[in-house]
mmCIF file of C-alpha atoms and ligand atoms in Angstrom:
data_model
loop_
_atom_site.group_PDB
_atom_site.id
_atom_site.type_symbol
_atom_site.label_atom_id
_atom_site.label_comp_id
_atom_site.label_asym_id
_atom_site.label_seq_id
_atom_site.Cartn_x
_atom_site.Cartn_y
_atom_site.Cartn_z
ATOM 1 C CA MET A 1 0.021 0.296 -0.035
ATOM 2 C CA ARG A 2 0.993 3.455 -0.622
ATOM 3 C CA GLY A 3 1.520 6.286 1.855
ATOM 4 C CA VAL A 4 2.987 9.829 2.350
ATOM 5 C CA ILE A 5 4.772 10.952 5.771
ATOM 6 C CA LEU A 6 4.990 14.474 6.496
ATOM 7 C CA VAL A 7 7.902 15.819 7.883
ATOM 8 C CA GLY A 8 8.192 19.255 6.803
ATOM 9 C CA GLY A 9 7.491 21.120 10.190
ATOM 10 C CA GLU A 10 9.886 23.096 11.991
ATOM 11 C CA GLY A 11 10.352 21.137 15.373
ATOM 12 C CA THR A 12 10.248 24.021 17.261
ATOM 13 C CA ARG A 13 9.003 22.226 20.512
ATOM 14 C CA LEU A 14 11.577 20.076 20.309
ATOM 15 C CA ARG A 15 14.368 23.098 20.260
ATOM 16 C CA PRO A 16 17.231 23.220 20.924
ATOM 17 C CA LEU A 17 17.786 19.731 20.024
ATOM 18 C CA THR A 18 16.232 20.117 16.592
ATOM 19 C CA TYR A 19 18.510 23.370 15.973
ATOM 20 C CA ALA A 20 21.331 20.745 14.821
ATOM 21 C CA ARG A 21 19.361 17.613 13.747
ATOM 22 C CA PRO A 22 16.060 17.489 12.046
ATOM 23 C CA LYS A 23 13.346 16.097 14.084
ATOM 24 C CA GLN A 24 13.157 12.563 12.454
ATOM 25 C CA LEU A 25 16.486 11.965 13.092
ATOM 26 C CA VAL A 26 16.780 12.417 16.597
ATOM 27 C CA PRO A 27 17.663 9.206 18.144
ATOM 28 C CA VAL A 28 15.028 6.869 19.987
ATOM 29 C CA LEU A 29 16.648 4.063 21.654
ATOM 30 C CA ASN A 30 19.907 4.894 19.427
ATOM 31 C CA ARG A 31 17.677 4.772 16.113
ATOM 32 C CA PRO A 32 16.363 7.857 14.110
ATOM 33 C CA LEU A 33 12.915 8.658 15.268
ATOM 34 C CA LEU A 34 11.489 7.948 11.828
ATOM 35 C CA GLU A 35 12.901 4.511 11.358
ATOM 36 C CA HIS A 36 10.582 3.341 14.305
ATOM 37 C CA LEU A 37 7.523 4.378 12.148
ATOM 38 C CA LEU A 38 9.251 3.145 8.906
ATOM 39 C CA ARG A 39 9.479 -0.281 10.292
ATOM 40 C CA HIS A 40 5.913 -0.155 11.829
ATOM 41 C CA LEU A 41 4.247 0.893 8.302
ATOM 42 C CA ALA A 42 6.513 -1.705 6.594
ATOM 43 C CA SER A 43 5.111 -4.509 9.178
ATOM 44 C CA GLN A 44 1.410 -3.106 8.255
ATOM 45 C CA GLY A 45 2.066 -3.680 4.382
ATOM 46 C CA VAL A 46 2.425 0.230 3.851
ATOM 47 C CA ASP A 47 5.729 -0.069 1.999
ATOM 48 C CA ASP A 48 5.801 2.555 -0.746
ATOM 49 C CA LEU A 49 6.187 6.000 0.671
ATOM 50 C CA VAL A 50 6.697 9.724 -0.247
ATOM 51 C CA ILE A 51 8.581 11.409 2.458
ATOM 52 C CA ALA A 52 6.929 15.179 2.245
ATOM 53 C CA GLY A 53 9.301 17.657 3.515
ATOM 54 C CA SER A 54 11.477 20.811 3.241
ATOM 55 C CA ALA A 55 15.235 21.326 1.732
ATOM 56 C CA SER A 56 16.023 21.480 5.647
ATOM 57 C CA ASN A 57 14.862 17.608 5.387
ATOM 58 C CA ARG A 58 17.418 16.635 3.067
ATOM 59 C CA ALA A 59 19.119 14.890 5.897
ATOM 60 C CA VAL A 60 16.368 12.617 6.319
ATOM 61 C CA GLU A 61 16.715 11.506 2.412
ATOM 62 C CA HIS A 62 20.733 11.169 2.932
ATOM 63 C CA TYR A 63 20.044 8.792 5.805
ATOM 64 C CA PHE A 64 17.207 6.858 4.554
ATOM 65 C CA GLY A 65 17.988 6.901 0.711
ATOM 66 C CA ASP A 66 15.410 4.743 -0.952
ATOM 67 C CA GLY A 67 14.645 2.527 2.093
ATOM 68 C CA ALA A 68 15.680 -0.673 0.466
ATOM 69 C CA ALA A 69 17.533 -1.373 4.191
ATOM 70 C CA LEU A 70 14.404 -1.154 6.103
ATOM 71 C CA GLY A 71 12.141 -2.911 3.442
ATOM 72 C CA VAL A 72 10.291 -0.134 2.203
ATOM 73 C CA ARG A 73 10.433 1.947 -1.263
ATOM 74 C CA LEU A 74 11.049 5.543 -0.099
ATOM 75 C CA ARG A 75 10.654 8.739 -2.731
ATOM 76 C CA TYR A 76 10.833 12.223 -1.519
ATOM 77 C CA SER A 77 8.663 15.094 -2.419
ATOM 78 C CA TYR A 78 10.468 18.965 -1.457
ATOM 79 C CA GLU A 79 8.153 22.218 -0.666
ATOM 80 C CA THR A 80 10.293 25.159 -1.038
ATOM 81 C CA GLU A 81 8.594 26.617 1.900
ATOM 82 C CA PRO A 82 6.399 24.761 4.420
ATOM 83 C CA LEU A 83 3.075 24.449 2.582
ATOM 84 C CA GLY A 84 0.978 23.023 5.661
ATOM 85 C CA SER A 85 -0.183 19.559 5.878
ATOM 86 C CA GLY A 86 -3.102 19.569 3.186
ATOM 87 C CA LEU A 87 -1.192 21.037 0.171
ATOM 88 C CA ALA A 88 2.056 18.889 1.266
ATOM 89 C CA VAL A 89 -0.307 15.784 0.837
ATOM 90 C CA LYS A 90 -1.540 17.197 -2.133
ATOM 91 C CA GLN A 91 1.673 17.601 -4.170
ATOM 92 C CA ALA A 92 3.041 14.454 -2.636
ATOM 93 C CA ALA A 93 0.686 12.312 -3.716
ATOM 94 C CA ALA A 94 -0.564 13.750 -6.913
ATOM 95 C CA ALA A 95 -0.065 10.625 -8.888
ATOM 96 C CA PHE A 96 -2.016 8.336 -6.202
ATOM 97 C CA ARG A 97 -5.113 6.776 -7.656
ATOM 98 C CA GLU A 98 -6.022 4.576 -4.961
ATOM 99 C CA THR A 99 -6.755 4.237 -0.926
ATOM 100 C CA PHE A 100 -3.482 5.553 0.619
ATOM 101 C CA VAL A 101 -2.205 6.295 4.066
ATOM 102 C CA VAL A 102 -0.962 9.678 5.586
ATOM 103 C CA CYS A 103 1.173 9.826 8.634
ATOM 104 C CA ASN A 104 2.777 12.717 10.841
ATOM 105 C CA GLY A 105 6.496 11.904 10.873
ATOM 106 C CA ASP A 106 6.624 12.254 14.518
ATOM 107 C CA ILE A 107 4.682 9.536 16.091
ATOM 108 C CA ILE A 108 5.351 6.390 17.293
ATOM 109 C CA THR A 109 2.921 3.810 17.343
ATOM 110 C CA ASP A 110 1.529 -0.035 17.027
ATOM 111 C CA LEU A 111 -1.620 1.211 15.593
ATOM 112 C CA ASP A 112 -3.401 -1.951 13.649
ATOM 113 C CA LEU A 113 -3.421 -0.454 10.296
ATOM 114 C CA MET A 114 -4.511 -3.242 8.204
ATOM 115 C CA THR A 115 -7.748 -3.504 10.501
ATOM 116 C CA MET A 116 -8.151 0.292 10.158
ATOM 117 C CA VAL A 117 -7.886 0.214 6.269
ATOM 118 C CA ALA A 118 -10.819 -2.823 6.271
ATOM 119 C CA ARG A 119 -12.919 -0.651 8.726
ATOM 120 C CA HIS A 120 -12.327 2.095 6.395
ATOM 121 C CA ARG A 121 -13.654 0.098 3.178
ATOM 122 C CA ASP A 122 -16.437 -1.277 5.166
ATOM 123 C CA THR A 123 -17.779 1.882 6.218
ATOM 124 C CA GLY A 124 -17.337 3.146 2.803
ATOM 125 C CA ALA A 125 -15.436 6.322 4.224
ATOM 126 C CA VAL A 126 -13.704 8.844 2.401
ATOM 127 C CA LEU A 127 -11.526 9.530 5.255
ATOM 128 C CA SER A 128 -10.478 7.611 8.266
ATOM 129 C CA ILE A 129 -8.619 8.983 11.249
ATOM 130 C CA ALA A 130 -7.059 7.242 13.773
ATOM 131 C CA LEU A 131 -8.218 8.219 17.399
ATOM 132 C CA ALA A 132 -5.807 7.928 20.399
ATOM 133 C CA PRO A 133 -7.626 8.292 23.928
ATOM 134 C CA VAL A 134 -5.678 10.788 26.068
ATOM 135 C CA ASP A 135 -5.748 12.475 29.552
ATOM 136 C CA GLU A 136 -5.430 15.925 28.302
ATOM 137 C CA PRO A 137 -7.109 15.996 24.845
ATOM 138 C CA TRP A 138 -7.416 19.697 24.552
ATOM 139 C CA HIS A 139 -3.694 19.959 23.664
ATOM 140 C CA TYR A 140 -4.779 18.412 20.391
ATOM 141 C CA GLY A 141 -7.652 17.897 17.773
ATOM 142 C CA VAL A 142 -10.419 16.489 19.597
ATOM 143 C CA ALA A 143 -13.064 14.228 17.839
ATOM 144 C CA GLU A 144 -16.868 13.696 18.836
ATOM 145 C CA VAL A 145 -17.945 10.425 17.385
ATOM 146 C CA ASP A 146 -21.251 8.853 17.219
ATOM 147 C CA ASP A 147 -22.038 4.839 18.312
ATOM 148 C CA GLU A 148 -20.211 3.527 15.074
ATOM 149 C CA GLU A 149 -17.179 6.218 15.580
ATOM 150 C CA ARG A 150 -18.326 8.159 12.656
ATOM 151 C CA ILE A 151 -16.661 11.556 13.324
ATOM 152 C CA LEU A 152 -19.317 14.405 13.872
ATOM 153 C CA ARG A 153 -16.998 17.196 14.346
ATOM 154 C CA PHE A 154 -13.506 17.843 15.049
ATOM 155 C CA VAL A 155 -12.172 20.500 17.225
ATOM 156 C CA GLU A 156 -8.996 21.604 17.251
ATOM 157 C CA LYS A 157 -7.269 22.336 20.381
ATOM 158 C CA PRO A 158 -10.468 23.357 22.441
ATOM 159 C CA ARG A 159 -10.736 24.283 25.499
ATOM 160 C CA PRO A 160 -10.849 21.716 28.243
ATOM 161 C CA GLU A 161 -14.749 22.574 28.986
ATOM 162 C CA GLU A 162 -15.309 22.317 25.461
ATOM 163 C CA ALA A 163 -13.702 18.732 24.861
ATOM 164 C CA ARG A 164 -16.438 16.288 23.828
ATOM 165 C CA SER A 165 -14.134 13.217 24.076
ATOM 166 C CA ASN A 166 -10.772 12.103 25.113
ATOM 167 C CA LEU A 167 -10.312 10.667 21.676
ATOM 168 C CA ILE A 168 -7.471 12.920 20.064
ATOM 169 C CA ASN A 169 -6.361 12.990 16.111
ATOM 170 C CA ALA A 170 -3.309 10.664 16.460
ATOM 171 C CA GLY A 171 -1.795 11.796 13.229
ATOM 172 C CA THR A 172 -2.548 8.954 11.023
ATOM 173 C CA TRP A 173 -5.203 8.987 8.198
ATOM 174 C CA ILE A 174 -6.554 6.907 5.448
ATOM 175 C CA PHE A 175 -7.382 8.740 2.195
ATOM 176 C CA GLU A 176 -9.402 8.171 -0.693
ATOM 177 C CA PRO A 177 -7.589 10.249 -3.664
ATOM 178 C CA GLU A 178 -10.717 12.721 -3.750
ATOM 179 C CA VAL A 179 -10.053 14.368 -0.411
ATOM 180 C CA LEU A 180 -7.247 15.984 -1.976
ATOM 181 C CA ASP A 181 -9.905 17.799 -3.915
ATOM 182 C CA HIS A 182 -11.012 19.421 -0.837
ATOM 183 C CA VAL A 183 -7.309 20.824 0.246
ATOM 184 C CA PRO A 184 -7.804 24.764 -1.151
ATOM 185 C CA GLU A 185 -5.098 26.006 -3.305
ATOM 186 C CA GLY A 186 -3.376 29.219 -1.910
ATOM 187 C CA GLY A 187 -0.932 30.735 0.033
ATOM 188 C CA ALA A 188 1.511 28.560 2.509
ATOM 189 C CA ARG A 189 -0.169 27.109 5.330
ATOM 190 C CA ASP A 190 -3.703 27.639 4.187
ATOM 191 C CA GLY A 191 -4.385 24.176 3.405
ATOM 192 C CA SER A 192 -3.996 22.262 6.727
ATOM 193 C CA LEU A 193 -5.742 19.203 6.708
ATOM 194 C CA GLU A 194 -6.863 19.292 10.566
ATOM 195 C CA ARG A 195 -8.265 23.089 10.162
ATOM 196 C CA VAL A 196 -9.672 23.075 6.682
ATOM 197 C CA THR A 197 -10.040 19.779 4.820
ATOM 198 C CA PHE A 198 -11.118 17.409 7.369
ATOM 199 C CA PRO A 199 -13.998 19.908 8.677
ATOM 200 C CA ALA A 200 -15.135 20.532 5.151
ATOM 201 C CA LEU A 201 -15.647 16.997 4.380
ATOM 202 C CA ILE A 202 -17.613 16.528 7.472
ATOM 203 C CA ASP A 203 -19.716 19.713 6.967
ATOM 204 C CA GLN A 204 -20.575 18.434 3.514
ATOM 205 C CA GLY A 205 -21.812 15.169 5.132
ATOM 206 C CA ARG A 206 -19.308 13.000 3.909
ATOM 207 C CA ARG A 207 -18.465 9.998 5.762
ATOM 208 C CA VAL A 208 -15.289 10.629 7.879
ATOM 209 C CA GLN A 209 -14.859 7.567 10.104
ATOM 210 C CA GLY A 210 -12.777 7.089 13.427
ATOM 211 C CA PHE A 211 -10.796 4.354 14.199
ATOM 212 C CA ALA A 212 -9.967 4.431 18.233
ATOM 213 C CA TRP A 213 -6.647 2.853 19.077
ATOM 214 C CA GLY A 214 -6.166 1.862 22.677
ATOM 215 C CA GLY A 215 -2.616 0.386 22.149
ATOM 216 C CA TYR A 216 0.887 2.280 21.853
ATOM 217 C CA TRP A 217 0.794 5.822 20.507
ATOM 218 C CA ILE A 218 2.669 8.853 21.291
ATOM 219 C CA ASP A 219 3.759 11.946 19.487
ATOM 220 C CA VAL A 220 7.325 12.905 20.041
ATOM 221 C CA GLY A 221 6.962 16.700 19.861
ATOM 222 C CA SER A 222 8.477 18.035 23.270
ATOM 223 C CA PRO A 223 11.600 17.215 25.177
ATOM 224 C CA GLU A 224 9.178 15.589 27.753
ATOM 225 C CA ARG A 225 7.731 13.497 24.940
ATOM 226 C CA TYR A 226 10.729 12.368 23.588
ATOM 227 C CA LEU A 227 11.956 11.268 27.049
ATOM 228 C CA GLN A 228 8.668 9.323 27.543
ATOM 229 C CA ALA A 229 9.138 7.944 24.245
ATOM 230 C CA ASN A 230 12.670 6.646 24.936
ATOM 231 C CA ARG A 231 11.438 5.135 28.584
ATOM 232 C CA ASP A 232 8.334 3.203 27.131
ATOM 233 C CA LEU A 233 10.562 1.876 24.331
ATOM 234 C CA LEU A 234 13.198 0.771 26.552
ATOM 235 C CA ASP A 235 10.829 -0.417 28.978
ATOM 236 C CA GLU A 236 9.067 -2.431 26.624
ATOM 237 C CA GLU A 237 12.438 -4.006 25.199
ATOM 238 C CA ALA A 238 13.573 -4.826 28.760
ATOM 239 C CA ALA A 239 10.555 -6.495 29.377
ATOM 240 C CA ALA A 240 10.701 -8.891 26.093
ATOM 241 C CA VAL A 241 14.266 -9.840 27.651
ATOM 242 C CA ALA A 242 13.834 -10.971 31.174
ATOM 243 C CA GLU A 243 11.343 -10.225 33.943
ATOM 244 C CA THR A 244 13.904 -8.987 36.496
ATOM 245 C CA ASP A 245 14.204 -4.813 36.904
ATOM 246 C CA VAL A 246 17.956 -4.583 36.290
ATOM 247 C CA ILE A 247 18.589 -5.236 32.529
ATOM 248 C CA LEU A 248 21.796 -3.937 30.502
ATOM 249 C CA LEU A 249 21.154 -3.989 26.662
ATOM 250 C CA ALA A 250 24.367 -3.327 25.591
ATOM 251 C CA GLU A 251 26.236 -3.601 21.798
ATOM 252 C CA ALA A 252 28.876 -6.295 21.991
ATOM 253 C CA ASP A 253 31.612 -3.691 22.307
ATOM 254 C CA ALA A 254 30.269 -1.724 25.006
ATOM 255 C CA VAL A 255 32.418 -1.820 28.054
ATOM 256 C CA ILE A 256 31.247 -1.794 31.672
ATOM 257 C CA ASP A 257 33.649 -2.027 34.022
ATOM 258 C CA ASP A 258 33.214 -4.369 37.017
ATOM 259 C CA GLY A 259 32.145 -2.408 40.079
ATOM 260 C CA ALA A 260 29.840 0.189 38.023
ATOM 261 C CA GLU A 261 26.330 -0.188 38.930
ATOM 262 C CA ILE A 262 23.400 -0.817 36.911
ATOM 263 C CA GLY A 263 19.646 -0.436 38.300
ATOM 264 C CA GLY A 264 16.672 -0.353 35.600
ATOM 265 C CA PRO A 265 16.752 -0.871 31.879
ATOM 266 C CA VAL A 266 20.019 0.588 30.301
ATOM 267 C CA LEU A 267 20.773 0.720 26.733
ATOM 268 C CA ALA A 268 24.053 1.124 25.869
ATOM 269 C CA GLY A 269 25.414 1.731 22.395
ATOM 270 C CA ARG A 270 28.578 0.460 20.625
ATOM 271 C CA GLY A 271 31.520 1.631 21.945
ATOM 272 C CA VAL A 272 30.096 2.850 25.349
ATOM 273 C CA ARG A 273 32.839 2.934 28.059
ATOM 274 C CA VAL A 274 31.413 2.903 31.898
ATOM 275 C CA ARG A 275 33.862 3.119 34.330
ATOM 276 C CA GLN A 276 33.778 1.847 37.912
ATOM 277 C CA ARG A 277 31.957 3.254 40.719
ATOM 278 C CA ALA A 278 29.813 4.875 37.888
ATOM 279 C CA ARG A 279 26.052 4.492 38.538
ATOM 280 C CA LEU A 280 23.524 3.713 35.753
ATOM 281 C CA LEU A 281 19.822 4.030 36.461
ATOM 282 C CA GLY A 282 17.203 3.365 33.796
ATOM 283 C CA PRO A 283 15.470 3.776 31.895
ATOM 284 C CA THR A 284 18.465 5.409 30.392
ATOM 285 C CA VAL A 285 20.034 5.110 27.152
ATOM 286 C CA LEU A 286 23.727 5.779 26.049
ATOM 287 C CA GLY A 287 24.450 6.452 22.636
ATOM 288 C CA GLU A 288 27.218 5.286 20.484
ATOM 289 C CA GLY A 289 30.625 6.273 22.049
ATOM 290 C CA CYS A 290 29.504 7.649 25.337
ATOM 291 C CA GLU A 291 31.734 7.766 28.180
ATOM 292 C CA VAL A 292 30.650 7.604 31.966
ATOM 293 C CA GLU A 293 33.676 8.404 34.205
ATOM 294 C CA ASP A 294 34.431 7.004 37.506
ATOM 295 C CA GLY A 295 31.699 7.708 40.042
ATOM 296 C CA ALA A 296 29.603 9.762 37.579
ATOM 297 C CA SER A 297 25.740 9.010 37.961
ATOM 298 C CA VAL A 298 23.284 9.084 34.830
ATOM 299 C CA GLU A 299 19.497 8.574 35.637
ATOM 300 C CA GLN A 300 16.864 8.316 33.528
ATOM 301 C CA SER A 301 18.520 10.234 31.059
ATOM 302 C CA VAL A 302 19.163 9.860 27.095
ATOM 303 C CA LEU A 303 22.565 10.848 25.753
ATOM 304 C CA TRP A 304 23.197 10.964 22.038
ATOM 305 C CA GLU A 305 26.504 10.116 20.794
ATOM 306 C CA ASP A 306 29.998 10.613 22.089
ATOM 307 C CA VAL A 307 28.811 12.353 25.123
ATOM 308 C CA ARG A 308 31.287 12.258 28.012
ATOM 309 C CA VAL A 309 30.084 12.692 31.667
ATOM 310 C CA GLY A 310 33.235 13.476 34.049
ATOM 311 C CA ALA A 311 34.048 11.619 36.966
ATOM 312 C CA GLY A 312 31.665 12.013 39.986
ATOM 313 C CA ALA A 313 29.220 14.274 37.664
ATOM 314 C CA HIS A 314 25.304 13.764 38.374
ATOM 315 C CA VAL A 315 23.150 13.867 35.285
ATOM 316 C CA HIS A 316 19.369 13.263 35.982
ATOM 317 C CA ASN A 317 16.006 13.507 33.830
ATOM 318 C CA SER A 318 17.931 15.066 31.036
ATOM 319 C CA ILE A 319 18.732 14.838 27.344
ATOM 320 C CA LEU A 320 22.086 15.492 26.046
ATOM 321 C CA GLY A 321 23.033 15.957 22.669
ATOM 322 C CA ARG A 322 26.075 14.705 20.605
ATOM 323 C CA GLY A 323 29.310 15.639 21.936
ATOM 324 C CA VAL A 324 27.630 17.210 25.020
ATOM 325 C CA ALA A 325 30.979 17.225 27.417
ATOM 326 C CA ILE A 326 30.123 17.412 31.293
ATOM 327 C CA GLY A 327 32.841 18.391 33.648
ATOM 328 C CA ALA A 328 33.719 16.437 36.676
ATOM 329 C CA GLY A 329 31.313 16.791 39.646
ATOM 330 C CA ALA A 330 28.950 18.820 37.749
ATOM 331 C CA VAL A 331 25.162 18.595 38.319
ATOM 332 C CA ILE A 332 22.631 18.324 35.801
ATOM 333 C CA GLU A 333 18.970 18.074 36.232
ATOM 334 C CA GLY A 334 16.125 18.097 34.144
ATOM 335 C CA ALA A 335 18.222 19.533 31.180
ATOM 336 C CA VAL A 336 18.106 19.866 27.277
ATOM 337 C CA LEU A 337 21.742 20.484 26.014
ATOM 338 C CA ALA A 338 22.048 20.586 22.284
ATOM 339 C CA ASP A 339 25.095 19.241 20.451
ATOM 340 C CA GLY A 340 28.326 20.412 21.896
ATOM 341 C CA VAL A 341 27.406 21.985 25.061
ATOM 342 C CA ARG A 342 30.246 22.028 27.493
ATOM 343 C CA VAL A 343 29.618 22.297 31.275
ATOM 344 C CA ASP A 344 32.467 23.424 33.464
ATOM 345 C CA GLU A 345 34.014 21.306 36.127
ATOM 346 C CA GLY A 346 31.919 21.429 39.361
ATOM 347 C CA CYS A 347 28.977 23.712 37.987
ATOM 348 C CA ILE A 348 25.581 22.984 38.958
ATOM 349 C CA LEU A 349 23.073 24.078 36.083
ATOM 350 C CA PRO A 350 19.250 25.510 37.380
ATOM 351 C CA GLU A 351 17.124 22.566 36.749
ATOM 352 C CA GLY A 352 15.349 22.541 33.257
ATOM 353 C CA LEU A 353 18.014 24.396 31.693
ATOM 354 C CA ARG A 354 17.703 24.275 27.678
ATOM 355 C CA ALA A 355 21.028 25.317 26.128
ATOM 356 C CA MET A 356 21.759 26.016 22.522
ATOM 357 C CA PRO A 357 24.457 24.103 20.449
ATOM 358 C CA GLY A 358 27.706 24.574 21.221
ATOM 359 C CA LEU A 359 27.353 26.617 24.051
ATOM 360 C CA ARG A 360 29.773 26.742 27.143
ATOM 361 C CA LEU A 361 28.207 26.680 30.750
ATOM 362 C CA PRO A 362 28.637 28.684 32.605
ATOM 363 C CA GLU A 363 28.463 31.471 30.297
ATOM 364 C CA ARG A 364 31.319 33.661 30.806
ATOM 365 C CA GLY A 365 30.614 36.729 32.826
ATOM 366 C CA ARG A 366 26.971 35.511 34.085
ATOM 367 C CA GLU A 367 25.162 32.769 35.800
ATOM 368 C CA PRO A 368 23.306 30.097 33.529
ATOM 369 C CA HIS A 369 19.532 30.685 33.498
ATOM 370 C CA PRO A 370 16.875 29.146 31.498
ATOM 371 C CA ALA A 371 15.851 32.281 29.908
ATOM 372 C CA THR A 372 19.395 33.376 28.935
ATOM 373 C CA ALA A 373 20.963 30.375 27.630
ATOM 374 C CA SER A 374 18.250 28.984 25.343
ATOM 375 C CA SER A 375 16.292 31.065 22.575
HETATM 376 P P1 GTP B 401 6.542 22.095 15.994
HETATM 377 O O1 GTP B 401 6.982 23.140 15.478
HETATM 378 O O2 GTP B 401 7.129 21.736 17.303
HETATM 379 O O3 GTP B 401 4.884 22.186 16.176
HETATM 380 O O4 GTP B 401 6.795 20.749 15.215
HETATM 381 P P2 GTP B 401 6.088 20.343 14.105
HETATM 382 O O5 GTP B 401 5.667 21.173 12.881
HETATM 383 O O6 GTP B 401 7.303 19.130 13.434
HETATM 384 O O7 GTP B 401 4.920 19.132 14.454
HETATM 385 P P3 GTP B 401 3.457 19.370 14.015
HETATM 386 O O8 GTP B 401 2.900 18.825 15.144
HETATM 387 O O9 GTP B 401 2.963 20.794 13.883
HETATM 388 O O10 GTP B 401 3.440 18.694 12.697
HETATM 389 C C1 GTP B 401 3.151 17.184 12.564
HETATM 390 C C2 GTP B 401 4.042 16.436 11.448
HETATM 391 O O11 GTP B 401 3.569 17.085 10.302
HETATM 392 C C3 GTP B 401 5.468 16.578 11.774
HETATM 393 O O12 GTP B 401 6.052 15.505 11.502
HETATM 394 C C4 GTP B 401 5.783 17.650 10.732
HETATM 395 O O13 GTP B 401 7.071 17.651 10.427
HETATM 396 C C5 GTP B 401 4.694 17.528 9.786
HETATM 397 N N1 GTP B 401 4.599 19.010 9.101
HETATM 398 C C6 GTP B 401 3.891 20.237 9.875
HETATM 399 N N2 GTP B 401 3.770 21.080 8.816
HETATM 400 C C7 GTP B 401 4.302 20.573 7.632
HETATM 401 C C8 GTP B 401 4.475 21.283 6.404
HETATM 402 O O14 GTP B 401 4.216 22.475 6.203
HETATM 403 N N3 GTP B 401 4.618 20.267 5.410
HETATM 404 C C9 GTP B 401 5.113 18.999 5.701
HETATM 405 N N4 GTP B 401 5.423 18.537 4.532
HETATM 406 N N5 GTP B 401 5.187 18.656 6.573
HETATM 407 C C10 GTP B 401 4.754 19.494 7.977
#
C-alpha cells in the first residue's frame, strides 16, 4: 500500500535539539525517530512511501535513501517553503489513484493499520482518522464520534470544558484520493488538513470514520514526550528480554567496568565505556561512543552519541545531544543540552536548563539561566 509521511514541520517544541538535527533523525533507542515509524508501516504492508518535507529535511533522504535497508520504497517530495499539511500531501500524492495512508512523521505507534483499512473500506468512508484516547485531549484535535465511531465534529485544541471526548487525532489517516480535491489552493499554510479539509468533508456530510486505538501511541513533539518515548520503548524491550528490573542491553563492544552499578533498564550503544563506581539508573539510553567516568551517575536520561560525563558528575532526567561534555562533579537536572554543549567542572546547572548547540556553561560573566541560555 502507498503512503505519505509528513516531515516538513519546524520542530520548534523540540528545540534546542532540532537546531542541529531534523526531528525525524533524533535518536529514540539509538535509532532515528522516523525509523520506528517506517518499520511499523512496513509491518502493516504500507511499504511504498513518499516523504514530504522541505529542503532542511535533505538529511532525512541522505540517511534513509531509497529505503531498501528497511524493506520499504521511499521517494521524497520537497516544498520550497512549508506548505501546510494539506498542500504537502496534495503535492506528494498527486499521482496516487487508490486509497492511501498519510502519517505525521513524529509519531511512534503500534496502530493496527490493516484493521483500520478494512474498517475504512467496510464503512465506505472517504477519510478515516486514527483516534487515540489521552488524559488531556485539549492540547490536540478532539473528535466527537457517534456509536459507530463516525466523526461528527472535530475541534482543534478546544478549551478543556469544550472537549466532548478524550479521543484525539492521532496523526494517521486513510485517504481516498478525492480528499485532495478538498484541499484549497492558496498561500502557504492555508491548506491545513485538520483545520480546513477534514472539517469541510464533515460539513458536507461525507463519511469521515474514526478508528479508536487503545494501543501504544505517542507524538514525540516536546522534550518531555521525547524522554517518555525512550522510556516506554526501553521498558518494553527490557520486558521482552527478562522479568528482572535490572536489564543491561549493550552492544557487543560496549565496556561496562566491574564495579559500575546498574539499576533498571539501560541501553548502551556501540563503543560505550562506563567506568568503575559509575552508576546508571534506567530507563537510560547511552548513545554510541558515550563515556561515563569514575563515580559519575546517569539517571533516567537519554544521551546521544559521544557524550562524556566526567568523574563524579550527576545527570538526571536530562537529554544530552551529540558530543556534550560534562565536567567532573557537575550537576545536571532536567536539562536539555544541544549538540556540543560543554559544562565546566563543578558547575551546578539550574534545573530545566535548555542550552543552544556549542554553548559553554556557565557562560562567561553570568550565571546560566533558562531564559538566557536558550532562545
Ligand atoms: P512544532 O514546530 O514543534 O509544532 O513541530 P512540527 O511542525 O514538526 O510538528 P506538528 O505537530 O506541527 O506537525 C506534525 C507533523 O507534520 C510533523 O511530522 C511535521 O514535520 C509535519 N508538518 C508540519 N507542517 C508541515 C508542512 O507544512 N509540510 C510538511 N511536509 N510537513 C509538515
